[in-house]
Short mmCIF file of C-alpha atoms and ligand atoms in Angstrom, two decimals:
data_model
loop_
_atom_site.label_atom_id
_atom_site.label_comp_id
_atom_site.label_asym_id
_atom_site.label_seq_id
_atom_site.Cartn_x
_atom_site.Cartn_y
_atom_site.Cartn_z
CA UNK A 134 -33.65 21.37 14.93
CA UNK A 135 -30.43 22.69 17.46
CA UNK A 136 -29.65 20.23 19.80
CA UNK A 137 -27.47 21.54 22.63
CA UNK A 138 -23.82 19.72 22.94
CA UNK A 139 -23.08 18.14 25.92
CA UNK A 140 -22.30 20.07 28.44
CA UNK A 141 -18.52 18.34 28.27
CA UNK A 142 -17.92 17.56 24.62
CA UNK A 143 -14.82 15.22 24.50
CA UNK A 144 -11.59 17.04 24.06
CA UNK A 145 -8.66 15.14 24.12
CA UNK A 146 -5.33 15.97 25.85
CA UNK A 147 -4.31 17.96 22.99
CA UNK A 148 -7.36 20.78 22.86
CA UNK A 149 -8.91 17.98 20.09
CA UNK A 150 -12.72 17.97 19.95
CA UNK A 151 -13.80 14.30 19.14
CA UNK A 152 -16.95 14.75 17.22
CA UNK A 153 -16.43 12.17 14.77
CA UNK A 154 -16.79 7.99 14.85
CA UNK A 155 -15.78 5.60 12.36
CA UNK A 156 -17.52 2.51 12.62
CA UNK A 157 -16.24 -0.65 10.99
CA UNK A 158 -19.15 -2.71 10.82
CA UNK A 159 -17.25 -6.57 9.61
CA UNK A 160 -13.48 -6.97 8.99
CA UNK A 161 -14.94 -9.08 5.58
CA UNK A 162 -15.09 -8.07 2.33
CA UNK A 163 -16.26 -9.44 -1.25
CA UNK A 164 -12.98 -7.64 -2.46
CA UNK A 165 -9.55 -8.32 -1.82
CA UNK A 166 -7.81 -5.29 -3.12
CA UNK A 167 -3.75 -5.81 -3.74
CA UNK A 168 -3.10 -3.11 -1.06
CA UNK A 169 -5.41 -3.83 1.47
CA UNK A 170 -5.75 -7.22 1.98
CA UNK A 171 -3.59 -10.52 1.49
CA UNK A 172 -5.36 -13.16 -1.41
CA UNK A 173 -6.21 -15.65 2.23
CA UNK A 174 -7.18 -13.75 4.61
CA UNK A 175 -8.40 -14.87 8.00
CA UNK A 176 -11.24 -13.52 9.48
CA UNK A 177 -13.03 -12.81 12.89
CA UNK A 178 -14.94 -15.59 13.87
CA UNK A 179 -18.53 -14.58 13.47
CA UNK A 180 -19.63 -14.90 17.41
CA UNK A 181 -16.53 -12.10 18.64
CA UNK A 182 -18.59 -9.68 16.34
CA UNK A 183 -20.26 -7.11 18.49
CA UNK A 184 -24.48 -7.30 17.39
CA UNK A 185 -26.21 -5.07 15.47
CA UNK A 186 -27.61 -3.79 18.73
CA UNK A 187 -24.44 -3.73 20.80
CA UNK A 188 -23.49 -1.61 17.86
CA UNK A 189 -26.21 1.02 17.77
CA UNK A 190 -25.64 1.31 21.40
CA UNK A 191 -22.05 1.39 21.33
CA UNK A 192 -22.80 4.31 18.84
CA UNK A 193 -25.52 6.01 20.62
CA UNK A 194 -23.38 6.70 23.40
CA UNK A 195 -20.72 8.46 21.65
CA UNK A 196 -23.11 11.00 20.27
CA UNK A 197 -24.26 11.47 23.50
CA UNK A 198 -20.81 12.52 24.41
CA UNK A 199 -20.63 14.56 21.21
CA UNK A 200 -19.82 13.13 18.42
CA UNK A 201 -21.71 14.32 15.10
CA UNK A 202 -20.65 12.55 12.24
CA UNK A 203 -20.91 8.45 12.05
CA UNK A 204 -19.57 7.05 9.14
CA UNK A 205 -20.06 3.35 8.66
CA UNK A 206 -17.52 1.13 7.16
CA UNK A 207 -15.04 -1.97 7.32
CA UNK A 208 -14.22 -4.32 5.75
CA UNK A 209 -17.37 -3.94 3.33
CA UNK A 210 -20.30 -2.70 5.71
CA UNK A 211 -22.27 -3.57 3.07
CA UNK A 212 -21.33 -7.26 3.15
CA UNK A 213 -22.51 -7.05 6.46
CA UNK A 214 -26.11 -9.20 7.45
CA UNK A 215 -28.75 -6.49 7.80
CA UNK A 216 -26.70 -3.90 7.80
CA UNK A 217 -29.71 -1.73 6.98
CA UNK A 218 -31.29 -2.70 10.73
CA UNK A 219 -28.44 -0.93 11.98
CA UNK A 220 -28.99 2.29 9.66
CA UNK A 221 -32.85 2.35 10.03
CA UNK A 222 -32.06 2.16 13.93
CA UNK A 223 -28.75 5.24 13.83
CA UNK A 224 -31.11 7.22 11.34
CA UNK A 225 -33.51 8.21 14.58
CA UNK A 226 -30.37 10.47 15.59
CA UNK A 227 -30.65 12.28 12.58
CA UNK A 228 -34.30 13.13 13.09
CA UNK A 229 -33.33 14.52 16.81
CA UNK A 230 -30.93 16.72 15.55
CA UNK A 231 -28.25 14.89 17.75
CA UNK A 232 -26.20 13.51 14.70
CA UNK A 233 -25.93 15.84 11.55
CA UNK A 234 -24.28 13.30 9.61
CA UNK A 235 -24.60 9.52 8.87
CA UNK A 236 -22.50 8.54 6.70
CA UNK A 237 -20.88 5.41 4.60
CA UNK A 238 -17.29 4.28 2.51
CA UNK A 239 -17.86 1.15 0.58
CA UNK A 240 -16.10 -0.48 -2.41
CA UNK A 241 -19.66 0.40 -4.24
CA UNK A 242 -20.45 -3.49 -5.44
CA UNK A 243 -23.86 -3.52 -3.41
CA UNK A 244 -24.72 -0.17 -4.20
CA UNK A 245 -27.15 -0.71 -6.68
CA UNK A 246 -28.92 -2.89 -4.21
CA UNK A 247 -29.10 -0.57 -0.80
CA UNK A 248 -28.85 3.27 -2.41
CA UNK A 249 -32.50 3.88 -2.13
CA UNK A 250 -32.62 2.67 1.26
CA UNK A 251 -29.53 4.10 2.66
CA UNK A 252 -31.35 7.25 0.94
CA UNK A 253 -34.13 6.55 2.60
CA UNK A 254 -32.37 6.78 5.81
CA UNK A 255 -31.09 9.92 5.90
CA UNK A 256 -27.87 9.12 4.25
CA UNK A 257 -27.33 12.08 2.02
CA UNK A 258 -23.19 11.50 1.12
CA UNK A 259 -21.24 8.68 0.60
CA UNK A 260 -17.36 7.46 -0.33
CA UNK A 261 -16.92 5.18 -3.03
CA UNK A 262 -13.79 3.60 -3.79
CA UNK A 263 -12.68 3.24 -6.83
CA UNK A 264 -8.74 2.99 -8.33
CA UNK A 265 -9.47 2.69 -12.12
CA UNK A 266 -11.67 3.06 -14.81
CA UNK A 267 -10.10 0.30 -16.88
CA UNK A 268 -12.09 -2.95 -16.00
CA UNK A 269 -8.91 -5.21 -16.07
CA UNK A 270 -7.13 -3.41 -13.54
CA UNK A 271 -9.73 -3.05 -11.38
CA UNK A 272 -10.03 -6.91 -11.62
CA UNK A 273 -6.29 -7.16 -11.27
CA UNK A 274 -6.39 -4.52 -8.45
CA UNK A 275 -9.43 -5.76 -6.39
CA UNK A 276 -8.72 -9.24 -7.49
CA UNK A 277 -12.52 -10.46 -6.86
CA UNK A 278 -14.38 -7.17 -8.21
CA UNK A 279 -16.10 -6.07 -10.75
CA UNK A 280 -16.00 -2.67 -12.47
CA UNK A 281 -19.50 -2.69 -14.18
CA UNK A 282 -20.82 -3.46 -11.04
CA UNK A 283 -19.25 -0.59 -9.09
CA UNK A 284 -20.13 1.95 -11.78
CA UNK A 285 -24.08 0.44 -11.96
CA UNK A 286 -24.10 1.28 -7.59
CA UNK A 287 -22.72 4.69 -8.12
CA UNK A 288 -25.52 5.63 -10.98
CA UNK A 289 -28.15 4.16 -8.40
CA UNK A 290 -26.57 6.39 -5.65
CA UNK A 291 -26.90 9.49 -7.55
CA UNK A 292 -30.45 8.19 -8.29
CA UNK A 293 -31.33 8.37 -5.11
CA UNK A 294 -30.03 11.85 -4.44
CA UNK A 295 -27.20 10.60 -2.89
CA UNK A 296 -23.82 12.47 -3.30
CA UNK A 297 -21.15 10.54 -4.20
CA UNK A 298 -17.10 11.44 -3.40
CA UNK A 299 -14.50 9.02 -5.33
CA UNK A 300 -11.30 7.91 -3.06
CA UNK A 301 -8.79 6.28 -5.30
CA UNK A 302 -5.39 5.13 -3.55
CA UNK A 303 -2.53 6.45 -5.97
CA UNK A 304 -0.78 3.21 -7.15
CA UNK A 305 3.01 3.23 -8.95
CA UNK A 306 2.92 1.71 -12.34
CA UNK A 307 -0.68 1.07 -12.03
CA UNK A 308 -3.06 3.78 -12.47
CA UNK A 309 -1.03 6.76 -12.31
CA UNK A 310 -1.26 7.25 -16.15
CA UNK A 311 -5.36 7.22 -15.12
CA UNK A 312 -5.47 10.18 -13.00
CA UNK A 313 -6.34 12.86 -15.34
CA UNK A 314 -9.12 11.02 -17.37
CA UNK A 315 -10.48 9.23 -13.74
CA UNK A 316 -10.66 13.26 -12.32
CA UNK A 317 -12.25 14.73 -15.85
CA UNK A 318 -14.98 11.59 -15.62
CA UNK A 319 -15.71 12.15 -11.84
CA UNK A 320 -15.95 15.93 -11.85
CA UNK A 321 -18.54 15.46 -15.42
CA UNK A 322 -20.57 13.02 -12.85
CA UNK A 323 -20.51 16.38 -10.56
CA UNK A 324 -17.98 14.22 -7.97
CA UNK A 325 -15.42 15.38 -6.16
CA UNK A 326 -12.25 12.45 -6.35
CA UNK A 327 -10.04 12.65 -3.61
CA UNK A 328 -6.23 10.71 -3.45
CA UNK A 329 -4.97 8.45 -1.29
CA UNK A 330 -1.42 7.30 -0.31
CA UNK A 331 -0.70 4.16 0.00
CA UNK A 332 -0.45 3.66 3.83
CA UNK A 333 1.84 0.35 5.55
CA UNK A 334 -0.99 -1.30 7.43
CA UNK A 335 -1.22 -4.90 7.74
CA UNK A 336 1.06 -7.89 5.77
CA UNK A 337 0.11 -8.03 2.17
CA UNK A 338 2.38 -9.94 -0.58
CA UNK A 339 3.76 -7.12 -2.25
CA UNK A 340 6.55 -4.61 -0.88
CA UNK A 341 4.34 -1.43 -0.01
CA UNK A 342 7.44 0.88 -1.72
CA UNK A 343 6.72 -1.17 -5.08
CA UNK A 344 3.18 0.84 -4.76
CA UNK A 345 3.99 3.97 -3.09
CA UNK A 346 2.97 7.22 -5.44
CA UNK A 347 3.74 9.95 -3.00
CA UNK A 348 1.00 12.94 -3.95
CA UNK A 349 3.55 15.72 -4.07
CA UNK A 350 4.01 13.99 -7.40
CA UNK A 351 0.91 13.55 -8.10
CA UNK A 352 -0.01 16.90 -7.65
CA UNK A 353 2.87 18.40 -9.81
CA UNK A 354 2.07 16.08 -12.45
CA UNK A 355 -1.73 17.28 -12.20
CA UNK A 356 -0.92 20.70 -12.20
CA UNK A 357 0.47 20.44 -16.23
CA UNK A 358 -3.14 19.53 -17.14
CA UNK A 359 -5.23 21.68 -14.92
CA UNK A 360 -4.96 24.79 -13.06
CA UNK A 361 -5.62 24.00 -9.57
CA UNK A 362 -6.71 26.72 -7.53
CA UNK A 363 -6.34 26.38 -3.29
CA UNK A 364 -10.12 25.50 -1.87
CA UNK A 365 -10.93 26.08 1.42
CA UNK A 366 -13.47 23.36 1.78
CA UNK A 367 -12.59 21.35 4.83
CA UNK A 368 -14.87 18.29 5.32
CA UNK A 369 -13.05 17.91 8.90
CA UNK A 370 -11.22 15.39 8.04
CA UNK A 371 -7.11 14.85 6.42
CA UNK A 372 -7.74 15.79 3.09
CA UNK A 373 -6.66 19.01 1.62
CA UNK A 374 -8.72 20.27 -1.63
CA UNK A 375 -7.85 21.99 -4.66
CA UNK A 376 -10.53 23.24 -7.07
CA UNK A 377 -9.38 22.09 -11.22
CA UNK A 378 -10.21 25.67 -12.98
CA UNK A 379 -10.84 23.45 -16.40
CA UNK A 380 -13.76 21.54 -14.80
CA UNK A 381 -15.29 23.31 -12.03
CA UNK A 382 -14.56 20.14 -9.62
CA UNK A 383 -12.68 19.53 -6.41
CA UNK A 384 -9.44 17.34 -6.20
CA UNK A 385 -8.30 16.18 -2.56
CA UNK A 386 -5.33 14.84 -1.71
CA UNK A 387 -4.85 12.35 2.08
CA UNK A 388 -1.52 12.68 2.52
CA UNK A 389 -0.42 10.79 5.32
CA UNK A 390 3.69 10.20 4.46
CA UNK A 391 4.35 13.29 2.98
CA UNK A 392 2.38 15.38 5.35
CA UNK A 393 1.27 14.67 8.39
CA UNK A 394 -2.08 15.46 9.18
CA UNK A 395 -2.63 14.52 12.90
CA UNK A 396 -2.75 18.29 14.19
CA UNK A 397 -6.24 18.74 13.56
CA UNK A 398 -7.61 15.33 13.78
CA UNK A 399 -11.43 15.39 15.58
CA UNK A 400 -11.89 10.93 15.23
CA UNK A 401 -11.82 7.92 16.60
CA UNK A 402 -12.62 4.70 15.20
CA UNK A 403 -14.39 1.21 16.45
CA UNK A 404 -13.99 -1.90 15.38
CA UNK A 405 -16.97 -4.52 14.90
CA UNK A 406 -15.40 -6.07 18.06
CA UNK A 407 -15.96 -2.97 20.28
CA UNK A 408 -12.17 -1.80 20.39
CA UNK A 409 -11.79 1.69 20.09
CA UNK A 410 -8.50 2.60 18.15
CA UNK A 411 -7.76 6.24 19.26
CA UNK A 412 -5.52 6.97 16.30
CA UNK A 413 -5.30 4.85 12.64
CA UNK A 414 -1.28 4.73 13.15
CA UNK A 415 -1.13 3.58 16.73
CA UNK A 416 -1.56 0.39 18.23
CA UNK A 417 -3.09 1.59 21.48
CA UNK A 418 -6.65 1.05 22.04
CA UNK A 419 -9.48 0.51 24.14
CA UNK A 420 -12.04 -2.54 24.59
CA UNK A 421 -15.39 -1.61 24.70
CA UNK A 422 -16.98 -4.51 24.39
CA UNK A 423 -16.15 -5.32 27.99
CA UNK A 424 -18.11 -2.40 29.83
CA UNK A 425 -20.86 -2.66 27.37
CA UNK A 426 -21.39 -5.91 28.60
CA UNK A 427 -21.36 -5.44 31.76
CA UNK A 428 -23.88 -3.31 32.31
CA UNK A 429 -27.20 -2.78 30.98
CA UNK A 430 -26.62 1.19 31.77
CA UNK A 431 -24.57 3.44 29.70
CA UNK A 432 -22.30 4.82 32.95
CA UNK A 433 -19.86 2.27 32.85
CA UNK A 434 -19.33 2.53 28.98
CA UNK A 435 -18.99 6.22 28.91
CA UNK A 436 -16.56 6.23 31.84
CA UNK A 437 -14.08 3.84 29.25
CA UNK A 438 -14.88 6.30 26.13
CA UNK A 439 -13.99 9.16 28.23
CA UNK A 440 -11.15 7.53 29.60
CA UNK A 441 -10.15 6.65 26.16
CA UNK A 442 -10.25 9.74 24.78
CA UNK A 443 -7.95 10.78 27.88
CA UNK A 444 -5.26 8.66 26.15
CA UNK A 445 -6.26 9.74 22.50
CA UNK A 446 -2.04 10.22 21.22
CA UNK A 447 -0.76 13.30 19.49
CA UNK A 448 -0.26 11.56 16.37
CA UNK A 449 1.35 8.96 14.06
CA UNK A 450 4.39 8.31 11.79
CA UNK A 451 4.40 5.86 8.89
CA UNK A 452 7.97 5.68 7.49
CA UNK A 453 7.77 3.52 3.88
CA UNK A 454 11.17 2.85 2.82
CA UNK A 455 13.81 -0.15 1.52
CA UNK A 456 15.02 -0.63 4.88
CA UNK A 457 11.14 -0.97 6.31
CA UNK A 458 10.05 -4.03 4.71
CA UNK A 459 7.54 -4.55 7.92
CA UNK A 460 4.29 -2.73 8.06
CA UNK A 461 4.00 0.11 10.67
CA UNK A 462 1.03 -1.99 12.22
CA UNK A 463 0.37 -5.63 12.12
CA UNK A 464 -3.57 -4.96 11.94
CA UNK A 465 -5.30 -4.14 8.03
CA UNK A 466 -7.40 -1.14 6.88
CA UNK A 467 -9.85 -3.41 7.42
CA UNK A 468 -9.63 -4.15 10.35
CA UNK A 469 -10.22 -0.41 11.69
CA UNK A 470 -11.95 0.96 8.65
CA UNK A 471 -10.49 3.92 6.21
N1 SAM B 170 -14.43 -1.60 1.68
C1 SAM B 170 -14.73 -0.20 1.76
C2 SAM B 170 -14.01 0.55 0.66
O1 SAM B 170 -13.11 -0.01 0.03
O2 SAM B 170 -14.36 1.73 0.48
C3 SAM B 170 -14.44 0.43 3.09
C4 SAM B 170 -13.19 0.02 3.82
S1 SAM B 170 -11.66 0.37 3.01
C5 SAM B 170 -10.53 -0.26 4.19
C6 SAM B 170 -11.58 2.13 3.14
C7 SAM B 170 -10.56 2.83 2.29
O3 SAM B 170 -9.28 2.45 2.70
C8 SAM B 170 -10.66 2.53 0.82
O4 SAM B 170 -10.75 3.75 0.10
C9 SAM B 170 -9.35 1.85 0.51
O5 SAM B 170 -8.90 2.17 -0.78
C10 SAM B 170 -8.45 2.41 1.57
N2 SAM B 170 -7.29 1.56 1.91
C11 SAM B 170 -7.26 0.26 2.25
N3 SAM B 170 -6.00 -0.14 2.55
C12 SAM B 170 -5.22 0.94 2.39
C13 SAM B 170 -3.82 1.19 2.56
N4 SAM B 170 -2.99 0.24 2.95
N5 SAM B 170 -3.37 2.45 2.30
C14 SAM B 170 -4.22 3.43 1.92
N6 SAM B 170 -5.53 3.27 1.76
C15 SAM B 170 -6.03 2.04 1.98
FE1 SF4 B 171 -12.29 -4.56 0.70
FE2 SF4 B 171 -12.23 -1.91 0.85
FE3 SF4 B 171 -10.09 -3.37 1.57
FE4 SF4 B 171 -10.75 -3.26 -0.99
S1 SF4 B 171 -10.12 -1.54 0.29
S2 SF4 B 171 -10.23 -5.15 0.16
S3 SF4 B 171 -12.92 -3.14 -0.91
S4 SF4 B 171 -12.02 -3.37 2.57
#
């Protein structure tokens, strides 16, 4: 079914279309990857969590200002108390025609559990994340994880008719010898595996320069194995593909140190408190939570979207060097979602 855009489809002062929300459904997680998190975190107390309702609301009124694409995350959304309610409820835009894609990142460790019903409702591609293939590092890297259970969720996934896409942050000294074997693996599943820099978000114990593995590198490196050819599949989002000749599969590469790739961004993301963080790199945002509260009619809540998007900056600039031992933003991944 076409479903005619809003007459006004957000565009943001920079000619941006905003079509795309990133939902963080919990700031918790049943990982505590080295990179992400610190070994204690503290969390949101459970009663400033927006419901699963405020949620679907929160989310039904961006897509009736135009955005298309919803993908769910966190923290773990899986981790999250009947998360499902809240995918049963956001699969009803898919059947309109309103929302062409709902979508999910997760560490994979409840997979095995939720892939027929996330199947079920209408989710047709996910993100897994996953750094190694060796099950001690993954231990050592996730601290709390467990590899066998990661690789069980992604089999049930595919099951289910479910694509799969593997992100794996590029860690120095860690799994950078991995790369080649984790892409030929991924690619015989028939997944694309896409590489992420380390990015300085939130206090963790370690220095981020001890793990930064700029993807230039990378990509130099992986070009001695395979022949990568330029792809022009764009998922609208930061990553730039290459195809591997040798195995048929796509590589991408987030870059967000060594190239910046603000210029063509079309997102916003929400937090599971209702504040809506305009750009990952910025601390500006907008509360939500406030005007959805206030009224049981959308008009005051779209008036603060639109005004949000009004605001929406030109981009970011994440410096990682000796001399920058503080993050770039106080706040975690988590906290706003990948
Ligand atoms: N827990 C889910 C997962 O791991 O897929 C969803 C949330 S997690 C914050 C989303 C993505 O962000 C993951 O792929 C993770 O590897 C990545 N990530 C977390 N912290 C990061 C950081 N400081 N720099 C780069 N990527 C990071
Ligand atoms: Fe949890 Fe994902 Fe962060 Fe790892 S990257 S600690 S799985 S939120």
């Amino acid at each position: 079914m076409i479903m005619a855009l809003p007459a006004d489809p957000m565009i943001d002062p920079f000619g941006r279309a905003i079509s795309y929300l990133r939902v963080s459904v919990t700031d918790r997680c049943d990982f505590r990857c080295v990179y992400c998190m610190s070994e204690n975190m503290s969390f949101l107390p459970k009663a400033d969590l927006l419901t699963l309702e405020e949620l679907d609301r929160l989310c039904s009124a961006f897509i009736r200002r135009g955005v298309r694409k919803l993908r769910i995350t966190g923290g773990e959304p899986l981790v999250r108390r009947d998360i499902l309610t809240l995918f049963r409820g956001l699969s009803r835009h898919l059947e309109t025609g309103a929302l062409e894609e709902l979508t999910l990142t997760t560490n994979g460790s409840q997979l095995s559990r939720f892939a027929a019903d996330l199947a079920s409702c209408g989710v047709r591609r996910i993100n897994v994340s996953l750094d190694t293939l060796d099950a001690g590092k993954f231990r050592a890297i996730t601290r709390w994880g467990a590899l066998d259970k990661v690789l069980a969720g992604i089999d049930a996934a595919q099951a289910a008719g479910i694509a799969v896409k593997i992100n794996a942050v590029a860690l120095k000294g860690v799994n950078e010898d991995e790369l080649v074997p984790m892409i030929r693996w991924a690619h015989g599943r028939g997944m694309d595996i896409t590489f992420i820099e380390v990015m300085p978000l939130g206090e963790i114990e370690q220095a981020r320069i001890d793990q930064y593995l700029p993807l230039s590198l990378v990509r130099a490196r992986l070009a001695e194995t395979f022949t990568l050819e330029a792809s022009e599949h764009r998922t609208g989002g930061p990553a730039r593909y290459v195809t591997a000749r040798e195995t048929g599969g796509r590589i991408g590469f987030i870059t967000p140190l060594t190239h910046n790739f603000c210029e063509s961004c079309n997102r916003v993301r929400l937090t599971c408190t209702g504040t809506l963080f305009m750009c990952l790199g910025q601390e500006d945002a907008a509360d939500l939570r406030r005007p959805l509260r206030a009224s049981e009619s959308d008009g005051p809540l779209i008036a603060a979207i639109d005004r949000a998007i009004a605001r929406k900056p030109r981009g970011h600039d994440f410096v990682i060097d000796r001399a920058t031992r503080a993050p770039a933003l106080g706040r975690h991944m988590s906290v706003t979602g990948g």
